[in-house]
Coordinates of N, CA and C in Angstrom, one line a residue:
M339 N -6.0 -6.2 0.2 CA -6.2 -4.8 0.5 C -5.9 -4.6 1.7
C340 N -4.8 -3.7 1.9 CA -4.8 -3.2 3.4 C -5.3 -2.1 3.7
S341 N -6.2 -1.8 4.6 CA -6.9 -1.0 5.1 C -7.0 -0.5 6.4
T342 N -6.7 0.7 6.9 CA -6.4 1.1 8.1 C -7.5 2.4 8.6
S343 N -8.1 2.3 9.4 CA -8.7 3.6 9.7 C -8.4 4.4 11.1
V344 N -8.2 5.7 10.9 CA -7.8 6.4 12.0 C -8.7 7.8 12.0
T345 N -9.1 7.9 13.3 CA -9.9 9.1 13.7 C -9.2 10.2 14.3
L346 N -8.7 11.4 13.7 CA -8.2 12.6 14.4 C -9.0 13.5 14.6
K347 N -8.9 14.2 15.6 CA -9.4 15.7 15.4 C -8.7 16.9 14.5
P348 N -9.5 17.7 14.2 CA -8.7 19.0 13.3 C -7.2 19.4 13.8
G349 N -6.0 19.3 13.4 CA -4.5 19.6 13.9 C -4.2 18.7 14.1
E350 N -4.8 17.4 14.7 CA -4.1 16.3 15.0 C -3.3 15.6 14.3
R351 N -2.1 15.1 15.0 CA -1.2 13.9 13.9 C -0.7 13.1 14.8
R352 N -0.9 12.0 14.2 CA -0.6 10.3 14.8 C 0.1 9.6 13.9
R353 N 1.3 9.0 14.6 CA 2.0 7.7 13.6 C 1.2 6.6 13.8
T354 N 0.8 6.0 12.6 CA -0.1 5.0 12.9 C 0.4 3.8 11.6
P355 N 0.8 2.7 12.4 CA 1.9 1.7 11.6 C 0.9 0.8 10.8
F356 N 1.2 0.3 10.5 CA 0.1 -0.9 9.8 C 1.6 -2.0 8.8
P357 N 1.0 -3.3 8.8 CA 2.0 -4.1 8.1 C 1.8 -4.2 6.6
I358 N 2.7 -4.0 5.9 CA 2.9 -4.4 4.7 C 3.5 -5.4 4.2
T359 N 2.4 -6.9 4.1 CA 3.5 -7.8 3.6 C 3.3 -8.1 2.4
R360 N 4.4 -9.3 1.8 CA 4.3 -9.5 0.9 C 3.1 -10.1 0.2
R361 N 2.2 -10.7 0.8 CA 1.0 -10.8 0.2 C 0.2 -9.3 -0.6
T362 N 0.3 -8.6 0.5 CA -0.3 -7.1 0.3 C 0.4 -6.6 -1.4
L363 N 1.3 -6.9 -1.4 CA 1.8 -6.1 -2.9 C 1.8 -7.1 -4.0
C364 N 1.0 -8.3 -4.0 CA 0.7 -8.9 -5.2 C -0.4 -8.7 -5.8
Y365 N 0.1 -9.0 -7.4 CA -0.9 -9.1 -8.1 C -1.2 -10.0 -9.2
W366 N -2.4 -10.2 -9.8 CA -2.6 -11.5 -10.6 C -2.1 -11.1 -11.8
D367 N -1.1 -12.2 -12.2 CA -0.2 -11.8 -13.3 C -1.0 -13.1 -14.5
E368 N -1.8 -12.5 -15.3 CA -2.8 -13.2 -16.2 C -1.9 -13.9 -17.1
P369 N -0.9 -13.4 -17.9 CA -0.3 -14.5 -18.6 C 0.4 -15.6 -17.9
M370 N 0.6 -15.7 -16.8 CA 1.3 -16.7 -16.3 C 0.1 -17.4 -15.5
S371 N -0.9 -16.9 -15.2 CA -1.8 -17.5 -14.8 C -1.7 -18.0 -13.2
R372 N -1.0 -16.7 -12.2 CA -0.8 -17.0 -10.7 C -0.3 -15.5 -10.3
W373 N -0.4 -15.5 -9.1 CA -0.2 -14.2 -7.8 C 1.2 -14.3 -8.3
T374 N 1.7 -13.0 -8.4 CA 3.1 -12.8 -8.4 C 3.4 -11.6 -7.3
T375 N 4.5 -11.2 -6.8 CA 5.0 -10.3 -6.0 C 5.5 -9.2 -6.6
L376 N 5.3 -8.1 -6.1 CA 5.6 -6.8 -6.7 C 7.2 -6.9 -6.7
K377 N 8.2 -6.5 -7.4 CA 9.7 -6.4 -6.8 C 10.0 -4.9 -7.5
G378 N 10.9 -4.2 -7.0 CA 11.8 -3.1 -7.8 C 10.6 -1.9 -7.1
K379 N 10.8 -0.7 -7.6 CA 10.2 0.5 -6.9 C 8.6 0.5 -7.2
A380 N 8.1 0.9 -6.0 CA 6.5 0.9 -6.2 C 6.0 2.1 -5.5
D381 N 5.2 2.7 -6.4 CA 4.8 3.9 -5.7 C 3.4 3.9 -4.3
V382 N 3.5 4.5 -3.6 CA 2.7 4.6 -2.8 C 1.9 5.9 -2.4
Y383 N 0.5 5.9 -2.1 CA -0.2 6.7 -2.0 C -1.0 6.7 -0.7
V384 N -1.4 7.6 -0.4 CA -2.0 7.6 1.1 C -2.8 9.0 1.3
G385 N -4.2 8.5 1.3 CA -5.1 9.7 1.6 C -6.7 9.4 2.0
S386 N -7.3 10.2 2.2 CA -8.8 9.9 2.5 C -9.6 9.2 1.7
S387 N -9.6 9.0 0.2 CA -10.4 8.4 -0.6 C -9.2 8.5 -2.0
A388 N -9.8 7.6 -3.1 CA -8.7 7.0 -3.8 C -8.4 8.7 -4.9
A389 N -10.0 9.8 -4.7 CA -9.8 10.7 -5.4 C -9.0 11.7 -4.4
D390 N -8.7 11.5 -3.3 CA -8.1 12.8 -2.4 C -6.8 12.1 -2.0
M391 N -5.8 11.9 -2.5 CA -4.5 11.4 -2.3 C -3.5 12.4 -1.8
E392 N -3.2 12.3 -0.4 CA -2.8 13.6 0.1 C -1.3 13.6 0.0
H393 N -0.5 12.5 0.5 CA 0.8 12.1 0.5 C 0.9 10.9 -0.5
A394 N 2.4 11.3 -1.0 CA 2.8 9.8 -2.0 C 4.5 9.8 -1.7
G395 N 5.1 8.4 -2.0 CA 6.0 8.2 -1.6 C 6.3 6.9 -2.9
I396 N 7.4 6.4 -2.7 CA 8.0 5.0 -2.9 C 8.8 4.3 -2.2
I397 N 8.4 3.3 -2.4 CA 9.1 2.2 -1.8 C 9.9 1.1 -2.5
T398 N 10.7 0.6 -1.8 CA 11.7 -0.3 -3.1 C 11.5 -2.0 -2.5
V399 N 11.3 -2.8 -2.8 CA 10.4 -4.2 -2.6 C 11.7 -5.2 -3.2
K400 N 12.3 -5.7 -2.4 CA 13.4 -6.8 -2.4 C 12.7 -8.3 -2.4

């Protein structure tokens, strides 16, 4: 899992790059009993916690 922590002052904005590797997008394929890389469109959520997703988008994995 990719985790990046950035502390900002109220009203402050900053671009924060972080790598998304092929391994980041892997999941365990139970029927195949192996790790599989996600392909196609995937939802991406960004927020302060799983209960507070402030931004959402879609990426395409080739």
